[in-house]
Amino acid sequence: MRIIRACREQGLGTVAVYSEADREAPHVLMADEAYAIGPAPAAESYLRIDRLVDTARAAGADAVHPGYGFLAENAHFAEACQAAGLTFVGPPPAAIRAMGDKTSARRLAGELGVPMVPGTLEPVRSDAEALAVARQIGWPVMLKAALGGGGKGMRLVQRETELADALRLARTEAQGAFGDAAVYLERYLTEARHIEVQVLADAHGTVIHLGERECSIQRRHQKLIEESPSPFVDAELRARMGEAACRVTRAAGYQNAGTIEFLVDADRTFYFLEMNTRLQVEHPVTEMVTGIDLVREQLRIAAGEPLGYTQADVSWRGAAIECRINAEDPFAGWLPSPGTITGLRAPAGPWVRDDSGVYEGFTVPRYYDTLMSKLIVWGLDRPAAIARMARALAEYKVAGVRTTIPVLEQIIAHADFRAGRLSTAFLERVLPSLHPAEGRHRSVAIIAAVLSEYERLGRATLPESTTPNGATPLWRLGARAGWRGA
Ligand code: MV4
């Protein structure tokens, strides 16, 4: 839907593809045309390069936008599109490949003198080599799959005695998940921030950055909240990280939109981690503070148009925050909660953007990612954006499936979040102190109060809207908290 919107504004027609589970998905209803590509399991539909390319050709499409999941970082897919005469709206296959191998990305950063987390520049060849490197760089260390990324295939090793087992498991996992057992090793930074820089590169040699996104709040390497700018990054650090990000982008022969991930220490030292060769889920926070439509830029770059502006033309205004609304139950081990959405009221109002993929009556399929919507707000400064996010989350009502909304509300209200005291350790530290079930207990109390009021009055009419002492009765608070009004 995000891509369809950008296409419409550019005067481009759109073709959606869908699996059997997504027959009634909103992007299918929204596109000019839509084609079924197979059964629900992604391996038989969204990951079928042959079917995607055949469908694009049959529909008469000129270009293919890979989105931000499934095949978005697959060099074979990019090549297959090009071989079929379709413009791939993304980087050249060679750049995807160079950055997809995380050790090759580290070698490039190393050649350019871009600082990176201490570790190996090649996959480790033996237990003995891994041990020698770990002893040299210090514990804890992290094993990462060379073809992994985004936290997939990572394994933390605290001490020497755990290394051999961890290596074996990491290799087996990497082989299973990525078809390649290669694993490299990095020093594990325990309290750093995860900050990424958005870059744009056109086909005419212009490479610019659009500033950073703070993405430290992740659970099992799924981001929950992202923001721009990072409360930790000042103009000087932004310029230094931006310059490093552009240097890597240019050297990789990169074109289109991309993201360079860094870890940033308390002393403002930054370390290159990896590059994501796609548009990212959290791209809206960058759009909100720069005013630049990233999908429009992707389409223009893919069409060979020059960016038409320089680094000096980019400016940042205010603060933006994104919360990911997932169909998961944070009180039940974050279990996926697919099912039919029986009630839905999305927040609205000034500077509130709800990039949603669901509607009332839609059934969230159990086959894919649990992401239902991304709620993005903008404010003149970070406190204003936080207040707006708290307001918007309180307006958000979803019935039928469990969502992450209550836990997001509590994180947004947390003193450390408000103070910008963030690190990759933040969520693990604060989760035990959160009590998101309170919202649910409160709802039960409100419903009980409404029922007892009806019983007391002995009739099926609404009770008075104020109590004798003038206070607002609990049932009316309930109505206000609900989505149908009193
Ligand atoms: C790390 C790290 C610390 N040290 N690498 C996670 C996703 C991915 N793209 C990189 N990630 C990390 N890599 C080293 N050498 C910390 C993270 C990380 C993280 C780790 C645990 C809990 C939350 C985290 C949030 C962001 C990044």
Short mmCIF file of C-alpha atoms and ligand atoms in Angstrom, two decimals:
data_model
loop_
_atom_site.label_atom_id
_atom_site.label_comp_id
_atom_site.label_asym_id
_atom_site.label_seq_id
_atom_site.Cartn_x
_atom_site.Cartn_y
_atom_site.Cartn_z
CA MET A 1 0.00 0.00 0.00
CA ARG A 2 2.91 2.33 0.74
CA ILE A 3 4.28 1.64 -2.73
CA ILE A 4 0.88 1.94 -4.44
CA ARG A 5 0.43 5.37 -2.85
CA ALA A 6 3.79 6.61 -4.14
CA CYS A 7 3.02 5.21 -7.61
CA ARG A 8 -0.37 6.96 -7.74
CA GLU A 9 1.23 10.28 -6.86
CA GLN A 10 3.74 9.70 -9.69
CA GLY A 11 1.00 8.76 -12.15
CA LEU A 12 2.09 5.10 -12.31
CA GLY A 13 -0.30 2.16 -12.59
CA THR A 14 0.02 -0.64 -10.02
CA VAL A 15 -0.18 -4.42 -10.02
CA ALA A 16 -0.35 -6.41 -6.78
CA VAL A 17 0.40 -10.09 -6.30
CA TYR A 18 -1.12 -12.16 -3.53
CA SER A 19 -1.14 -15.61 -1.99
CA GLU A 20 -4.35 -17.50 -1.22
CA ALA A 21 -4.17 -16.25 2.40
CA ASP A 22 -4.08 -12.62 1.17
CA ARG A 23 -7.00 -12.74 -1.27
CA GLU A 24 -8.76 -9.99 0.70
CA ALA A 25 -5.68 -8.14 1.93
CA PRO A 26 -5.99 -4.37 1.58
CA HIS A 27 -3.13 -4.00 -0.93
CA VAL A 28 -4.98 -6.41 -3.23
CA LEU A 29 -8.15 -4.31 -3.03
CA MET A 30 -6.19 -1.09 -3.52
CA ALA A 31 -4.03 -1.92 -6.55
CA ASP A 32 -5.22 -1.28 -10.12
CA GLU A 33 -4.82 -5.01 -10.84
CA ALA A 34 -4.05 -8.04 -8.69
CA TYR A 35 -2.84 -11.55 -9.52
CA ALA A 36 -2.83 -14.73 -7.43
CA ILE A 37 0.63 -16.33 -7.30
CA GLY A 38 0.08 -19.42 -5.18
CA PRO A 39 -0.88 -20.98 -1.86
CA ALA A 40 -0.43 -19.40 1.57
CA PRO A 41 3.06 -20.73 2.43
CA ALA A 42 5.52 -18.06 1.26
CA ALA A 43 7.81 -20.69 -0.27
CA GLU A 44 5.01 -21.48 -2.73
CA SER A 45 4.01 -17.88 -3.50
CA TYR A 46 5.88 -14.75 -2.36
CA LEU A 47 9.28 -16.49 -2.64
CA ARG A 48 8.64 -17.95 -6.11
CA ILE A 49 10.87 -15.83 -8.34
CA ASP A 50 9.63 -17.61 -11.48
CA ARG A 51 5.97 -16.87 -10.76
CA LEU A 52 6.64 -13.28 -9.77
CA VAL A 53 8.58 -12.56 -12.95
CA ASP A 54 6.04 -14.36 -15.18
CA THR A 55 3.19 -12.43 -13.55
CA ALA A 56 4.96 -9.10 -13.93
CA ARG A 57 5.58 -9.86 -17.62
CA ALA A 58 2.03 -11.05 -18.23
CA ALA A 59 0.61 -7.93 -16.57
CA GLY A 60 2.77 -5.73 -18.80
CA ALA A 61 4.59 -4.17 -15.85
CA ASP A 62 7.70 -2.06 -16.49
CA ALA A 63 9.17 -2.32 -13.02
CA VAL A 64 9.10 -4.44 -9.87
CA HIS A 65 9.25 -3.01 -6.36
CA PRO A 66 10.36 -5.77 -3.95
CA GLY A 67 8.93 -4.18 -0.79
CA TYR A 68 10.80 -4.75 2.47
CA GLY A 69 10.32 -8.45 3.17
CA PHE A 70 10.59 -11.76 1.33
CA LEU A 71 12.85 -11.24 -1.73
CA ALA A 72 13.70 -7.56 -1.13
CA GLU A 73 17.40 -8.35 -0.57
CA ASN A 74 17.69 -11.29 -2.94
CA ALA A 75 20.25 -10.74 -5.70
CA HIS A 76 18.83 -13.65 -7.76
CA PHE A 77 15.44 -11.95 -7.80
CA ALA A 78 16.94 -8.62 -8.88
CA GLU A 79 18.82 -10.44 -11.66
CA ALA A 80 15.75 -12.37 -12.77
CA CYS A 81 13.79 -9.13 -13.05
CA GLN A 82 16.52 -7.50 -15.13
CA ALA A 83 16.88 -10.60 -17.34
CA ALA A 84 13.14 -10.38 -18.06
CA GLY A 85 13.44 -6.73 -19.05
CA LEU A 86 11.88 -5.46 -15.83
CA THR A 87 13.35 -2.55 -13.88
CA PHE A 88 14.18 -3.70 -10.35
CA VAL A 89 13.35 -0.88 -7.93
CA GLY A 90 16.39 -1.45 -5.75
CA PRO A 91 20.17 -1.66 -5.91
CA PRO A 92 22.20 -3.48 -8.58
CA PRO A 93 22.47 -7.26 -7.92
CA ALA A 94 26.24 -6.96 -7.39
CA ALA A 95 25.71 -4.45 -4.56
CA ILE A 96 23.06 -6.66 -2.96
CA ARG A 97 25.48 -9.58 -3.10
CA ALA A 98 28.49 -7.63 -1.77
CA MET A 99 26.50 -6.33 1.21
CA GLY A 100 24.52 -9.55 1.71
CA ASP A 101 27.76 -11.29 2.65
CA LYS A 102 28.38 -9.48 5.93
CA THR A 103 32.08 -10.38 5.93
CA SER A 104 32.50 -8.87 2.48
CA ALA A 105 30.76 -5.72 3.80
CA ARG A 106 33.20 -5.64 6.74
CA ARG A 107 36.17 -5.95 4.37
CA LEU A 108 34.87 -3.01 2.34
CA ALA A 109 34.36 -0.88 5.48
CA GLY A 110 37.85 -1.86 6.62
CA GLU A 111 39.43 -0.83 3.29
CA LEU A 112 37.67 2.53 3.56
CA GLY A 113 38.84 3.13 7.11
CA VAL A 114 35.26 3.19 8.40
CA PRO A 115 35.40 2.10 12.06
CA MET A 116 33.75 -1.24 12.79
CA VAL A 117 33.20 -3.59 15.72
CA PRO A 118 36.45 -5.54 16.35
CA GLY A 119 36.25 -9.02 14.86
CA THR A 120 37.07 -11.11 11.81
CA LEU A 121 37.05 -9.94 8.19
CA GLU A 122 36.48 -13.48 6.93
CA PRO A 123 34.43 -16.40 8.20
CA VAL A 124 36.28 -18.30 10.95
CA ARG A 125 37.86 -21.49 9.61
CA SER A 126 38.31 -23.47 12.82
CA ASP A 127 37.53 -23.61 16.53
CA ALA A 128 41.18 -22.80 17.24
CA GLU A 129 41.07 -19.68 15.08
CA ALA A 130 37.82 -18.53 16.70
CA LEU A 131 39.32 -19.03 20.15
CA ALA A 132 42.47 -17.11 19.27
CA VAL A 133 40.44 -14.17 17.88
CA ALA A 134 38.06 -14.15 20.86
CA ARG A 135 40.98 -14.13 23.32
CA GLN A 136 42.50 -11.24 21.44
CA ILE A 137 39.38 -9.04 21.18
CA GLY A 138 37.91 -10.03 24.57
CA TRP A 139 34.67 -11.58 25.84
CA PRO A 140 31.77 -11.66 25.32
CA VAL A 141 31.81 -12.30 21.57
CA MET A 142 29.06 -12.74 19.04
CA LEU A 143 28.93 -15.32 16.28
CA LYS A 144 27.08 -14.10 13.22
CA ALA A 145 26.11 -15.91 10.04
CA ALA A 146 27.99 -14.42 7.08
CA LEU A 147 24.79 -14.45 5.00
CA GLY A 148 22.59 -13.48 7.98
CA GLY A 149 21.78 -9.96 9.02
CA GLY A 150 19.03 -8.26 10.94
CA GLY A 151 19.83 -10.41 13.95
CA LYS A 152 19.15 -13.70 12.18
CA GLY A 153 21.77 -16.34 12.93
CA MET A 154 23.41 -14.43 15.79
CA ARG A 155 24.72 -16.22 18.87
CA LEU A 156 26.16 -14.61 22.00
CA VAL A 157 29.11 -16.37 23.63
CA GLN A 158 29.96 -15.28 27.17
CA ARG A 159 33.03 -17.39 27.88
CA GLU A 160 35.66 -19.69 26.49
CA THR A 161 33.98 -22.93 27.62
CA GLU A 162 30.87 -22.13 25.53
CA LEU A 163 32.67 -21.35 22.29
CA ALA A 164 33.00 -24.77 20.64
CA ASP A 165 29.34 -25.74 21.16
CA ALA A 166 28.16 -22.29 20.08
CA LEU A 167 30.21 -22.48 16.88
CA ARG A 168 28.79 -25.86 15.97
CA LEU A 169 25.21 -24.71 16.58
CA ALA A 170 25.77 -21.42 14.77
CA ARG A 171 27.17 -23.23 11.72
CA THR A 172 24.29 -25.70 11.63
CA GLU A 173 21.74 -22.89 11.97
CA ALA A 174 23.44 -20.80 9.30
CA GLN A 175 23.49 -23.75 6.91
CA GLY A 176 19.79 -24.39 7.49
CA ALA A 177 18.65 -20.78 7.27
CA PHE A 178 20.96 -19.37 4.59
CA GLY A 179 22.34 -22.42 2.80
CA ASP A 180 25.86 -21.48 3.91
CA ALA A 181 27.52 -22.45 7.20
CA ALA A 182 29.98 -19.53 7.17
CA VAL A 183 30.11 -17.72 10.52
CA TYR A 184 32.21 -14.72 11.59
CA LEU A 185 33.01 -13.33 14.97
CA GLU A 186 32.66 -9.91 16.57
CA ARG A 187 33.24 -8.47 20.02
CA TYR A 188 29.81 -8.06 21.66
CA LEU A 189 29.08 -4.49 22.71
CA THR A 190 26.73 -4.73 25.69
CA GLU A 191 25.32 -1.23 26.20
CA ALA A 192 25.61 0.46 22.81
CA ARG A 193 22.87 2.12 20.79
CA HIS A 194 21.67 0.73 17.48
CA ILE A 195 21.59 3.68 15.12
CA GLU A 196 21.20 3.44 11.34
CA VAL A 197 21.76 6.00 8.59
CA GLN A 198 19.45 6.32 5.57
CA VAL A 199 21.24 6.81 2.26
CA LEU A 200 20.10 7.61 -1.27
CA ALA A 201 22.29 7.05 -4.32
CA ASP A 202 21.28 7.83 -7.89
CA ALA A 203 22.62 6.46 -11.17
CA HIS A 204 24.65 9.65 -11.78
CA GLY A 205 27.06 9.44 -8.86
CA THR A 206 25.15 11.49 -6.29
CA VAL A 207 25.19 9.86 -2.84
CA ILE A 208 23.55 11.59 0.12
CA HIS A 209 22.39 10.64 3.60
CA LEU A 210 19.09 11.59 5.25
CA GLY A 211 20.25 11.35 8.85
CA GLU A 212 19.73 8.60 11.36
CA ARG A 213 17.09 6.44 13.02
CA GLU A 214 17.50 5.25 16.59
CA CYS A 215 16.43 1.58 16.66
CA SER A 216 17.69 0.38 20.04
CA ILE A 217 14.28 -0.84 21.23
CA GLN A 218 14.10 -4.35 19.80
CA ARG A 219 12.85 -7.66 21.12
CA ARG A 220 14.46 -10.76 19.63
CA HIS A 221 15.75 -8.46 16.89
CA GLN A 222 12.26 -7.29 15.99
CA LYS A 223 12.10 -3.53 16.34
CA LEU A 224 9.23 -2.16 18.43
CA ILE A 225 9.89 1.57 18.37
CA GLU A 226 12.09 3.68 16.09
CA GLU A 227 12.70 7.40 16.05
CA SER A 228 14.46 10.16 14.16
CA PRO A 229 16.53 12.01 15.10
CA SER A 230 18.26 9.88 17.73
CA PRO A 231 18.13 11.76 21.06
CA PHE A 232 21.85 10.95 21.34
CA VAL A 233 23.06 12.27 17.98
CA ASP A 234 24.05 15.91 17.50
CA ALA A 235 24.80 17.66 14.20
CA GLU A 236 28.52 16.88 14.45
CA LEU A 237 28.05 13.13 15.04
CA ARG A 238 25.32 13.03 12.35
CA ALA A 239 27.71 14.55 9.83
CA ARG A 240 30.48 12.07 10.72
CA MET A 241 28.21 9.01 10.60
CA GLY A 242 26.52 10.30 7.45
CA GLU A 243 29.88 10.77 5.72
CA ALA A 244 30.97 7.23 6.68
CA ALA A 245 27.63 5.82 5.45
CA CYS A 246 27.95 7.62 2.11
CA ARG A 247 31.55 6.40 1.71
CA VAL A 248 30.47 2.74 2.12
CA THR A 249 27.48 3.27 -0.20
CA ARG A 250 29.59 4.79 -2.97
CA ALA A 251 32.34 2.16 -2.70
CA ALA A 252 29.75 -0.63 -2.94
CA GLY A 253 28.59 0.72 -6.31
CA TYR A 254 25.22 1.16 -4.67
CA GLN A 255 22.18 2.83 -6.22
CA ASN A 256 18.71 3.44 -4.77
CA ALA A 257 17.72 3.69 -1.06
CA GLY A 258 19.76 1.84 1.55
CA THR A 259 20.59 1.79 5.23
CA ILE A 260 23.92 1.57 7.02
CA GLU A 261 23.67 0.15 10.55
CA PHE A 262 25.98 1.28 13.33
CA LEU A 263 26.44 0.61 17.00
CA VAL A 264 27.23 3.80 18.93
CA ASP A 265 29.06 3.75 22.28
CA ALA A 266 28.39 5.98 25.28
CA ASP A 267 31.53 7.94 24.29
CA ARG A 268 30.07 8.60 20.80
CA THR A 269 32.38 6.16 19.03
CA PHE A 270 30.47 4.56 16.17
CA TYR A 271 31.05 1.14 14.63
CA PHE A 272 29.83 -0.12 11.24
CA LEU A 273 27.66 -3.25 11.60
CA GLU A 274 26.09 -4.04 8.22
CA MET A 275 24.16 -2.56 5.29
CA ASN A 276 20.52 -3.26 4.51
CA THR A 277 20.00 -3.11 0.76
CA ARG A 278 16.26 -2.38 0.87
CA LEU A 279 13.72 0.16 1.99
CA GLN A 280 13.18 -0.47 5.68
CA VAL A 281 9.99 -0.86 7.68
CA GLU A 282 10.92 2.20 9.77
CA HIS A 283 11.57 4.50 6.77
CA PRO A 284 8.58 6.77 7.64
CA VAL A 285 10.36 8.46 10.57
CA THR A 286 13.01 9.68 8.13
CA GLU A 287 10.30 10.86 5.72
CA MET A 288 8.57 12.80 8.51
CA VAL A 289 11.67 14.75 9.58
CA THR A 290 13.11 15.36 6.08
CA GLY A 291 9.91 15.79 4.06
CA ILE A 292 11.36 13.39 1.46
CA ASP A 293 9.14 10.60 0.09
CA LEU A 294 11.57 7.67 0.04
CA VAL A 295 9.48 5.47 -2.26
CA ARG A 296 9.16 8.32 -4.76
CA GLU A 297 12.94 8.67 -4.69
CA GLN A 298 13.33 4.91 -5.18
CA LEU A 299 11.10 5.02 -8.25
CA ARG A 300 12.88 8.07 -9.71
CA ILE A 301 16.33 6.57 -9.12
CA ALA A 302 15.27 3.27 -10.70
CA ALA A 303 14.00 5.22 -13.72
CA GLY A 304 17.48 6.74 -14.10
CA GLU A 305 16.49 10.22 -13.02
CA PRO A 306 19.06 12.30 -11.13
CA LEU A 307 18.31 13.00 -7.47
CA GLY A 308 18.19 16.71 -8.33
CA TYR A 309 19.42 17.92 -4.94
CA THR A 310 22.54 17.67 -2.82
CA GLN A 311 23.47 17.00 0.80
CA ALA A 312 23.30 20.72 1.53
CA ASP A 313 19.64 20.75 0.44
CA VAL A 314 18.65 18.16 3.06
CA SER A 315 17.37 19.57 6.33
CA TRP A 316 15.70 18.04 9.35
CA ARG A 317 12.75 19.42 11.28
CA GLY A 318 11.25 18.22 14.56
CA ALA A 319 11.05 14.63 15.79
CA ALA A 320 9.24 11.54 14.56
CA ILE A 321 8.50 8.25 16.33
CA GLU A 322 7.17 4.97 14.93
CA CYS A 323 5.50 2.22 16.96
CA ARG A 324 4.95 -1.19 15.40
CA ILE A 325 1.49 -2.58 16.08
CA ASN A 326 1.82 -6.36 15.93
CA ALA A 327 -0.84 -9.04 16.31
CA GLU A 328 0.96 -10.55 19.29
CA ASP A 329 0.07 -11.04 22.93
CA PRO A 330 2.78 -9.39 25.04
CA PHE A 331 1.25 -10.95 28.20
CA ALA A 332 1.40 -14.48 26.79
CA GLY A 333 5.03 -14.73 25.78
CA TRP A 334 4.48 -12.50 22.75
CA LEU A 335 2.69 -15.34 20.99
CA PRO A 336 1.36 -14.47 17.53
CA SER A 337 -2.35 -13.62 17.71
CA PRO A 338 -3.75 -14.08 14.21
CA GLY A 339 -7.50 -13.96 13.63
CA THR A 340 -10.36 -11.75 12.50
CA ILE A 341 -10.35 -8.10 13.49
CA THR A 342 -13.85 -7.58 14.85
CA GLY A 343 -13.43 -3.94 15.83
CA LEU A 344 -10.98 -1.29 14.69
CA ARG A 345 -10.51 2.39 15.30
CA ALA A 346 -7.21 3.83 14.13
CA PRO A 347 -5.95 7.11 15.57
CA ALA A 348 -5.99 10.22 13.42
CA GLY A 349 -5.57 13.95 13.85
CA PRO A 350 -2.68 16.29 13.14
CA TRP A 351 0.74 14.73 12.47
CA VAL A 352 -0.48 11.20 13.01
CA ARG A 353 0.17 8.65 10.25
CA ASP A 354 -1.16 5.10 10.43
CA ASP A 355 0.49 2.90 7.79
CA SER A 356 -1.87 -0.01 8.28
CA GLY A 357 -2.31 -3.25 6.37
CA VAL A 358 -5.60 -4.30 7.96
CA TYR A 359 -9.27 -3.29 8.19
CA GLU A 360 -12.28 -4.23 10.33
CA GLY A 361 -13.42 -7.68 9.20
CA PHE A 362 -10.00 -8.64 7.82
CA THR A 363 -8.45 -11.87 9.08
CA VAL A 364 -4.78 -11.51 10.01
CA PRO A 365 -3.24 -14.61 8.40
CA ARG A 366 -1.12 -16.91 10.55
CA TYR A 367 1.41 -17.50 7.77
CA TYR A 368 3.36 -14.26 7.80
CA ASP A 369 4.90 -11.59 9.98
CA THR A 370 2.56 -10.31 12.72
CA LEU A 371 2.97 -6.65 11.72
CA MET A 372 -0.51 -5.07 11.33
CA SER A 373 0.29 -1.41 11.26
CA LYS A 374 2.95 1.19 11.85
CA LEU A 375 1.85 4.22 13.82
CA ILE A 376 4.02 7.24 13.09
CA VAL A 377 3.76 10.66 14.70
CA TRP A 378 5.66 13.91 14.23
CA GLY A 379 6.17 16.78 16.66
CA LEU A 380 8.14 20.02 16.72
CA ASP A 381 10.47 18.40 19.26
CA ARG A 382 10.88 15.01 20.95
CA PRO A 383 8.64 15.75 23.97
CA ALA A 384 5.86 16.89 21.62
CA ALA A 385 6.24 13.72 19.53
CA ILE A 386 6.14 11.55 22.67
CA ALA A 387 2.97 13.27 23.92
CA ARG A 388 1.40 12.79 20.49
CA MET A 389 2.36 9.11 20.39
CA ALA A 390 0.85 8.55 23.85
CA ARG A 391 -2.33 10.23 22.67
CA ALA A 392 -2.47 8.26 19.42
CA LEU A 393 -1.83 4.90 21.11
CA ALA A 394 -4.64 5.63 23.59
CA GLU A 395 -6.96 6.30 20.63
CA TYR A 396 -5.99 3.03 18.91
CA LYS A 397 -8.64 0.32 19.49
CA VAL A 398 -8.36 -3.18 18.12
CA ALA A 399 -10.76 -6.03 18.95
CA GLY A 400 -10.53 -9.66 17.92
CA VAL A 401 -6.75 -10.02 18.07
CA ARG A 402 -4.25 -9.16 20.80
CA THR A 403 -1.80 -6.40 19.97
CA THR A 404 1.43 -4.84 21.23
CA ILE A 405 -0.35 -1.52 21.88
CA PRO A 406 -0.50 -1.79 25.72
CA VAL A 407 3.21 -2.53 26.01
CA LEU A 408 4.07 0.27 23.58
CA GLU A 409 2.08 2.69 25.77
CA GLN A 410 4.10 1.68 28.81
CA ILE A 411 7.44 2.00 27.04
CA ILE A 412 6.48 5.44 25.72
CA ALA A 413 5.55 6.44 29.31
CA HIS A 414 8.79 5.07 30.80
CA ALA A 415 11.11 7.62 32.44
CA ASP A 416 14.22 6.19 30.70
CA PHE A 417 12.55 6.35 27.28
CA ARG A 418 11.41 9.92 27.93
CA ALA A 419 14.93 10.88 29.03
CA GLY A 420 16.37 9.27 25.88
CA ARG A 421 18.37 6.81 28.01
CA LEU A 422 18.36 4.07 25.38
CA SER A 423 20.60 1.16 24.53
CA THR A 424 20.24 -2.33 23.10
CA ALA A 425 19.89 -3.47 26.74
CA PHE A 426 16.93 -1.11 27.41
CA LEU A 427 14.04 -3.44 26.63
CA GLU A 428 15.38 -6.48 28.51
CA ARG A 429 15.90 -4.23 31.51
CA VAL A 430 12.49 -2.55 31.56
CA LEU A 431 10.18 -5.34 30.32
CA PRO A 432 9.97 -7.06 33.74
CA SER A 433 8.86 -3.77 35.35
CA LEU A 434 6.03 -3.18 32.87
CA HIS A 435 2.48 -4.18 33.76
CA PRO A 436 0.61 -3.99 30.47
CA ALA A 437 -2.17 -6.23 31.77
CA GLU A 438 -3.38 -3.30 33.87
CA GLY A 439 -5.20 -1.91 30.87
CA ARG A 440 -7.13 -5.13 30.53
CA HIS A 441 -8.00 -5.29 34.25
CA ARG A 442 -9.22 -1.71 34.00
CA SER A 443 -11.51 -2.63 31.09
CA VAL A 444 -13.00 -5.47 33.13
CA ALA A 445 -13.60 -3.10 36.07
CA ILE A 446 -15.31 -0.59 33.77
CA ILE A 447 -17.60 -3.21 32.23
CA ALA A 448 -18.52 -4.45 35.74
CA ALA A 449 -19.35 -0.88 36.79
CA VAL A 450 -21.62 -0.38 33.76
CA LEU A 451 -23.48 -3.64 34.43
CA SER A 452 -23.97 -2.88 38.14
CA GLU A 453 -25.32 0.57 37.27
CA TYR A 454 -27.87 -0.97 34.90
CA GLU A 455 -28.88 -3.44 37.59
CA ARG A 456 -29.29 -0.69 40.19
CA LEU A 457 -31.53 1.35 37.88
CA GLY A 458 -33.55 -1.72 36.90
CA ARG A 459 -34.09 -0.52 33.37
CA ALA A 460 -32.36 -0.64 30.02
CA THR A 461 -31.75 3.08 29.68
CA LEU A 462 -28.46 4.89 30.10
CA PRO A 463 -27.79 6.10 33.61
CA GLU A 464 -27.18 9.79 34.34
CA SER A 465 -23.96 11.06 32.90
CA THR A 466 -22.77 12.47 36.22
CA THR A 467 -22.95 11.15 39.75
CA PRO A 468 -24.75 13.20 42.45
CA ASN A 469 -21.44 14.72 43.57
CA GLY A 470 -20.67 15.79 40.00
CA ALA A 471 -17.88 13.31 39.30
CA THR A 472 -17.72 11.45 36.01
CA PRO A 473 -18.97 7.92 36.57
CA LEU A 474 -16.78 4.99 35.64
CA TRP A 475 -19.15 3.76 32.92
CA ARG A 476 -18.74 7.02 31.01
CA LEU A 477 -14.98 6.78 31.22
CA GLY A 478 -15.48 3.34 29.74
CA ALA A 479 -17.50 4.71 26.88
CA ARG A 480 -14.85 7.34 26.24
CA ALA A 481 -12.14 4.70 26.29
CA GLY A 482 -14.13 2.53 23.86
CA TRP A 483 -14.70 3.14 20.18
CA ARG A 484 -18.44 3.34 19.79
CA GLY A 485 -19.12 6.37 21.98
CA ALA A 486 -21.62 6.53 24.82
C1 MV4 B 1 25.44 -6.51 17.73
C2 MV4 B 1 25.18 -6.04 19.04
C3 MV4 B 1 26.25 -5.95 19.91
N1 MV4 B 1 27.50 -6.32 19.51
N2 MV4 B 1 26.70 -6.86 17.38
C4 MV4 B 1 20.93 -6.78 16.19
C5 MV4 B 1 20.41 -6.70 14.78
C6 MV4 B 1 21.59 -6.58 13.93
N3 MV4 B 1 21.46 -6.02 12.66
C7 MV4 B 1 22.71 -6.24 14.77
N4 MV4 B 1 22.30 -6.41 16.12
C8 MV4 B 1 23.19 -6.27 17.12
N5 MV4 B 1 24.47 -6.60 16.80
C9 MV4 B 1 27.69 -6.76 18.26
N6 MV4 B 1 28.94 -7.11 17.89
C10 MV4 B 1 23.88 -5.67 19.37
C11 MV4 B 1 22.87 -5.79 18.41
C12 MV4 B 1 21.55 -5.32 18.81
C13 MV4 B 1 20.84 -5.86 19.92
C14 MV4 B 1 21.31 -6.92 20.67
C15 MV4 B 1 20.58 -7.41 21.76
C16 MV4 B 1 19.36 -6.85 22.11
C17 MV4 B 1 18.86 -5.80 21.39
C18 MV4 B 1 19.59 -5.29 20.28
C19 MV4 B 1 19.07 -4.22 19.55
C20 MV4 B 1 19.76 -3.73 18.48
C21 MV4 B 1 21.01 -4.28 18.12
#
